[in-house]
Short mmCIF file of C-alpha atoms in Angstrom, two decimals:
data_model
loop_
_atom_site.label_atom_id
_atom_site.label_comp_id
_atom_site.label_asym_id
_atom_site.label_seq_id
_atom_site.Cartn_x
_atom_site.Cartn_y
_atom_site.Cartn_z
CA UNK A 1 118.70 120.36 134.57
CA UNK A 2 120.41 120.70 137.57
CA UNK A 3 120.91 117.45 139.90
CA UNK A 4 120.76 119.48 143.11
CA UNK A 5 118.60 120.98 144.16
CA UNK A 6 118.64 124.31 146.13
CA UNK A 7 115.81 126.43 148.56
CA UNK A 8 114.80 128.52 148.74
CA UNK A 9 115.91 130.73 145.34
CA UNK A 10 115.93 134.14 147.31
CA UNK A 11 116.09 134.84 150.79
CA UNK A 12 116.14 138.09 152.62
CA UNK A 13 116.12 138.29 156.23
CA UNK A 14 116.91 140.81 159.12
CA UNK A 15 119.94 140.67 161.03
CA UNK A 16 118.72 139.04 164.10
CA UNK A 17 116.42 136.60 161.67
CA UNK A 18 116.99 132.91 162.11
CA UNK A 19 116.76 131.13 158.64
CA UNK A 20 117.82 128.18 156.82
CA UNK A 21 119.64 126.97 153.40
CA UNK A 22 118.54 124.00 152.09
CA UNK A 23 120.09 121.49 149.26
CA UNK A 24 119.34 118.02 148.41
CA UNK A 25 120.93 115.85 145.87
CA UNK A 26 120.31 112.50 144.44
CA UNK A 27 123.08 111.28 142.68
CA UNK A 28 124.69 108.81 144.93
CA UNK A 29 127.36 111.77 146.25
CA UNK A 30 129.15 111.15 149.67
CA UNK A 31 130.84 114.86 149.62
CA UNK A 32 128.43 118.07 149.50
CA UNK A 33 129.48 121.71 149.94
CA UNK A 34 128.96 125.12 150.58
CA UNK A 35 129.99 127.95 149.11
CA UNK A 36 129.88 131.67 148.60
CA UNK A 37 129.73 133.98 145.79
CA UNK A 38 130.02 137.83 145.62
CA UNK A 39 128.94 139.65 142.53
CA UNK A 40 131.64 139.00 139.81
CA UNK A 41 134.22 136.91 141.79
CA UNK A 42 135.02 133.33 141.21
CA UNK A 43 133.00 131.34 144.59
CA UNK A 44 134.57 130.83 147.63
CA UNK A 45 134.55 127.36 149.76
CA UNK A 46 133.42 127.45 152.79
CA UNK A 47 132.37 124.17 154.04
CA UNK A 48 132.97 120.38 153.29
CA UNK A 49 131.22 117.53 154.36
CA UNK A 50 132.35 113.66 153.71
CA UNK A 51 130.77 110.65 154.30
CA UNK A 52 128.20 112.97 156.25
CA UNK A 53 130.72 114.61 158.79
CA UNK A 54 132.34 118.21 158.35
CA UNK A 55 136.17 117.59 156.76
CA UNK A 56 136.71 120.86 156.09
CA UNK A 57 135.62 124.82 157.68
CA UNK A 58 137.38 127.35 155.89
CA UNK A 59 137.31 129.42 158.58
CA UNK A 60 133.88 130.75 158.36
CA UNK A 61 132.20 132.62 161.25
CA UNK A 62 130.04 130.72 163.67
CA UNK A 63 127.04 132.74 162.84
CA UNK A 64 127.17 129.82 159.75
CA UNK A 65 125.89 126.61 161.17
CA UNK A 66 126.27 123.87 158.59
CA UNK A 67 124.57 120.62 159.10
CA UNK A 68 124.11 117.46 156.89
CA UNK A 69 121.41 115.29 158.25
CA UNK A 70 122.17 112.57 155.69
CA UNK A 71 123.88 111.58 152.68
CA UNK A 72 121.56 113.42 150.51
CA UNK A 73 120.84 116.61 152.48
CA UNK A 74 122.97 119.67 153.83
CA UNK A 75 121.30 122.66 155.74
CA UNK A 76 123.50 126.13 156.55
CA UNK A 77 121.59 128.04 159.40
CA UNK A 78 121.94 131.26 159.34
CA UNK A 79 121.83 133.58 162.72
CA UNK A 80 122.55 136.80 163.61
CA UNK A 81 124.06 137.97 159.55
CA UNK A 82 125.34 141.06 158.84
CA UNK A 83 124.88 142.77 155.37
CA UNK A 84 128.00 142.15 154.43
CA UNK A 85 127.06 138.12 154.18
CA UNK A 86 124.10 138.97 151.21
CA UNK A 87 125.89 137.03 148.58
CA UNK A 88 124.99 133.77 146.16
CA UNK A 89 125.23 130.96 148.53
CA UNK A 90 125.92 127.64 146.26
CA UNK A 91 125.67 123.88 147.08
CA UNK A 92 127.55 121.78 145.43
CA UNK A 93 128.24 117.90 145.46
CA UNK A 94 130.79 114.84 144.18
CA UNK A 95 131.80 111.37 144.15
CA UNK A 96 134.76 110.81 146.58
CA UNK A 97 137.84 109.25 145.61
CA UNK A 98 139.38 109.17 141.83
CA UNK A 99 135.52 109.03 139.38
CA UNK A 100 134.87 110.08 136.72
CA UNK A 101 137.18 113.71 136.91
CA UNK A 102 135.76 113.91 140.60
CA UNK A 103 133.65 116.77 139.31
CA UNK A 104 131.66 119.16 141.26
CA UNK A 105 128.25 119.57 140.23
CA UNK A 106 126.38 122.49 141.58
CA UNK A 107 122.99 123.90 142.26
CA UNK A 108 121.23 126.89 141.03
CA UNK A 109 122.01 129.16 144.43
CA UNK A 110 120.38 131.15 147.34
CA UNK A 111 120.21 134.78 147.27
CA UNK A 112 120.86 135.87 150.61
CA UNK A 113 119.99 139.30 151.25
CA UNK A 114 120.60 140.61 154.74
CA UNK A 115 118.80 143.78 155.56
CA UNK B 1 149.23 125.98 147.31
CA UNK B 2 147.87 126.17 143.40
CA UNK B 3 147.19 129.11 142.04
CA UNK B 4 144.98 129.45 138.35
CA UNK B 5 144.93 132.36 136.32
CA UNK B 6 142.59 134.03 133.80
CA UNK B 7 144.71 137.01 131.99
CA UNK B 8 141.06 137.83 130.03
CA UNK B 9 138.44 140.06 132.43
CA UNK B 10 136.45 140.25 129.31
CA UNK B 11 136.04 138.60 125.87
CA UNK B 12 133.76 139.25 122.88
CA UNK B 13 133.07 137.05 119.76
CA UNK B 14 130.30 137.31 117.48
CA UNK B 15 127.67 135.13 116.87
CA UNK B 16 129.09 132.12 114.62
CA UNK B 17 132.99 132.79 115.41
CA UNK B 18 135.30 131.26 117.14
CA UNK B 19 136.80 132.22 120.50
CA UNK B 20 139.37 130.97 122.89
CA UNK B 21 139.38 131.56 126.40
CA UNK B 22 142.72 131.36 128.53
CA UNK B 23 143.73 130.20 131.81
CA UNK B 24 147.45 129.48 133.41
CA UNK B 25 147.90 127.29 136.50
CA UNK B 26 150.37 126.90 139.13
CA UNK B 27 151.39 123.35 140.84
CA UNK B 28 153.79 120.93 142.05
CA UNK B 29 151.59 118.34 141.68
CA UNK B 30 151.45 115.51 138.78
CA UNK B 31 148.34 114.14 138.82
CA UNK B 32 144.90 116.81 138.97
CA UNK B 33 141.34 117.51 137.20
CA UNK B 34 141.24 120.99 135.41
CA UNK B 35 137.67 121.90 134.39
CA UNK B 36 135.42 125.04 133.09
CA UNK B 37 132.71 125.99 134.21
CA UNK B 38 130.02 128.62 132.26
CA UNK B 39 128.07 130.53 134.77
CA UNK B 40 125.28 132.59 132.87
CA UNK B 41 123.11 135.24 134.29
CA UNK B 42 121.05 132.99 136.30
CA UNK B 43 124.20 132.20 138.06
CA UNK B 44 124.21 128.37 138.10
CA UNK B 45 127.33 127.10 137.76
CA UNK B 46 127.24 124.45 134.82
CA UNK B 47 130.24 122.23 133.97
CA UNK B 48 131.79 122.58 130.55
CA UNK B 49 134.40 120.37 130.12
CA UNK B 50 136.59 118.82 132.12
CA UNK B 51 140.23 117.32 131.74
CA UNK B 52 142.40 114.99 133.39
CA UNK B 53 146.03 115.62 133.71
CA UNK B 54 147.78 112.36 132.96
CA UNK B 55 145.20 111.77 129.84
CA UNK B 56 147.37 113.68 126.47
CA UNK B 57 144.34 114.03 124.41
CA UNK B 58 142.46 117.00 124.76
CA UNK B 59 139.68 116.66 126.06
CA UNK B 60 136.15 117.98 123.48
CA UNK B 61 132.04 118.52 124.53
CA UNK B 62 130.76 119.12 120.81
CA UNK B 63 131.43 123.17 120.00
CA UNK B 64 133.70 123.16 123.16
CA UNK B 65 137.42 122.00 123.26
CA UNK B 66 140.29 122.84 125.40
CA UNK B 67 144.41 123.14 124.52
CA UNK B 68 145.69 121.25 127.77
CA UNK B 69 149.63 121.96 127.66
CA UNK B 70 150.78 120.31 130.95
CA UNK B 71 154.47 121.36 130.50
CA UNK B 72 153.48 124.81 130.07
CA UNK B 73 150.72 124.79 132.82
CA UNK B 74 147.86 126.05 130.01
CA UNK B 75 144.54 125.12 130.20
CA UNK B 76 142.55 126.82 126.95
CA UNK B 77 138.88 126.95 125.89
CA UNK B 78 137.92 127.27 122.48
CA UNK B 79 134.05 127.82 121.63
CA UNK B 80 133.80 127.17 117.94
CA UNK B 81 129.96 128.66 116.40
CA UNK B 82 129.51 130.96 119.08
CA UNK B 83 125.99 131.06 119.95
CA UNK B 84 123.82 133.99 122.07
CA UNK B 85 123.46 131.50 124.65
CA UNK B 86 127.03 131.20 125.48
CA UNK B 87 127.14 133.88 126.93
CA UNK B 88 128.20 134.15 130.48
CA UNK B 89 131.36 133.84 133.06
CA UNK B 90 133.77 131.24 132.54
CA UNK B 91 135.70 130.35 135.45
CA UNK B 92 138.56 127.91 135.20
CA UNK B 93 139.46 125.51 138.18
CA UNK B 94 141.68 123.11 138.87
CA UNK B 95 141.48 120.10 141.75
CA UNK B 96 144.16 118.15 142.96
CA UNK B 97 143.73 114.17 143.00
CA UNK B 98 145.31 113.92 145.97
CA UNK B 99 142.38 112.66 148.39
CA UNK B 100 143.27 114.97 151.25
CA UNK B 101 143.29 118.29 149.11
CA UNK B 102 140.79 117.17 146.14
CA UNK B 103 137.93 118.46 147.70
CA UNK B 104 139.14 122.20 147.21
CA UNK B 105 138.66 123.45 143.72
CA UNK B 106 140.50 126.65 142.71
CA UNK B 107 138.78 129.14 140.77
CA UNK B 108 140.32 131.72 138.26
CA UNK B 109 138.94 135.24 138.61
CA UNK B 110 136.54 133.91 135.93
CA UNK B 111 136.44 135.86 131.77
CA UNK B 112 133.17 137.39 131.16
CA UNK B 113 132.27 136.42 127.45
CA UNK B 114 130.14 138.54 125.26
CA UNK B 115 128.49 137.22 122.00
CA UNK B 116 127.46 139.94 119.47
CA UNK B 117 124.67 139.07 117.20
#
């Protein structure tokens, strides 16, 4: 069972739709992510958040709005897609610092489908 | 920048065999994690095993164990009594210790594995 936890499972929205990702966690994790996943490639970072503030954008294109409201929860707002953005978008979380392998665990996924 | 490598797009076993999955990885660092992870249909990424660099001993999660050769840069998977449900992608990924960079982890294009009944 996964630790973090991801909604809503499928998504599909219009290109001028406003919507939201959601993922929660509740293992004691100070760094949460986002990334995406096209069909049959390995997934791609996109954001990083640490101690609750944004450490790392990979460059992704404003129409992705991440937020993390607190240590347990991280939002991406979505505005304005295009259909090229329908993809698995996974959450993921860690420890910081040298524990335990510093592994990523990671949630089930959103299906975004932009139409 | 590290690189990580999966030579096998594809990989069958059947049910009850044994199958080993590869993965080469490029650094200049000492000191990293190196994990797999199984992603099945319902696409949730689920950690396999995971190994630490300056730890010798391979690491082993019952039916899975890996072949960590650090001089070489080789990072195997073995799944001994394949079962239907191990079927999936297996990506392997690597992630640097170093606290500045260790929040990237580096993917492989990932080895789809097929278990024949």
């Amino acid at each position: 069972d996964t630790e973090v936890t991801q909604t809503p499972k499928h998504l599909v929205m219009g290109m001028t739709n406003k919507k939201s990702l959601k993922c929660e966690q509740h293992m004691g994790h100070r760094a949460m992510y986002w990334y995406k996943q096209k069909a049959k490639k390995p997934p791609e970072l996109m954001f990083v958040y640490s101690y609750e503030k944004l450490s790392i954008n990979e460059s992704v294109p404003s129409r992705f709005s991440p937020e993390c409201p607190n240590s347990s929860l991280l939002n991406l707002h979505l505005h304005a897609l295009q259909p090229e953005d329908s993809a698995l978008y996974l959450c993921a979380s860690s420890q910081v610092g040298r524990v335990i392998g510093n592994t990523i665990y990671f949630g089930e996924g959103s299906w975004l489908t932009v139409v | 920048a590290q690189t990580v490598t999966q030579s096998q797009p594809e990989m069958s076993v059947q049910e009850a065999e044994t199958v080993t999955l590869s993965c080469t990885y490029d650094t200049s660092e000492s000191d990293y994690y190196l994990f797999w992870y199984k992603q099945p249909p319902s696409r949730q990424m689920i950690l396999v095993i995971r190994q630490e660099a300056y730890k010798q001993q391979n690491a082993t999660e019952n039916r899975f164990s890996v072949n960590f050769q650090k001089a070489a840069k080789s990072f195997s998977l073995k799944i001994s009594d394949s079962q239907l449900g191990d079927a999936a992608m297996y990506f392997c990924a690597y992630r640097s210790a170093e606290e500045t960079s260790g929040s990237r982890l580096t993917f492989g294009e990932g080895t789809q594995l097929t278990v024949n009944p």
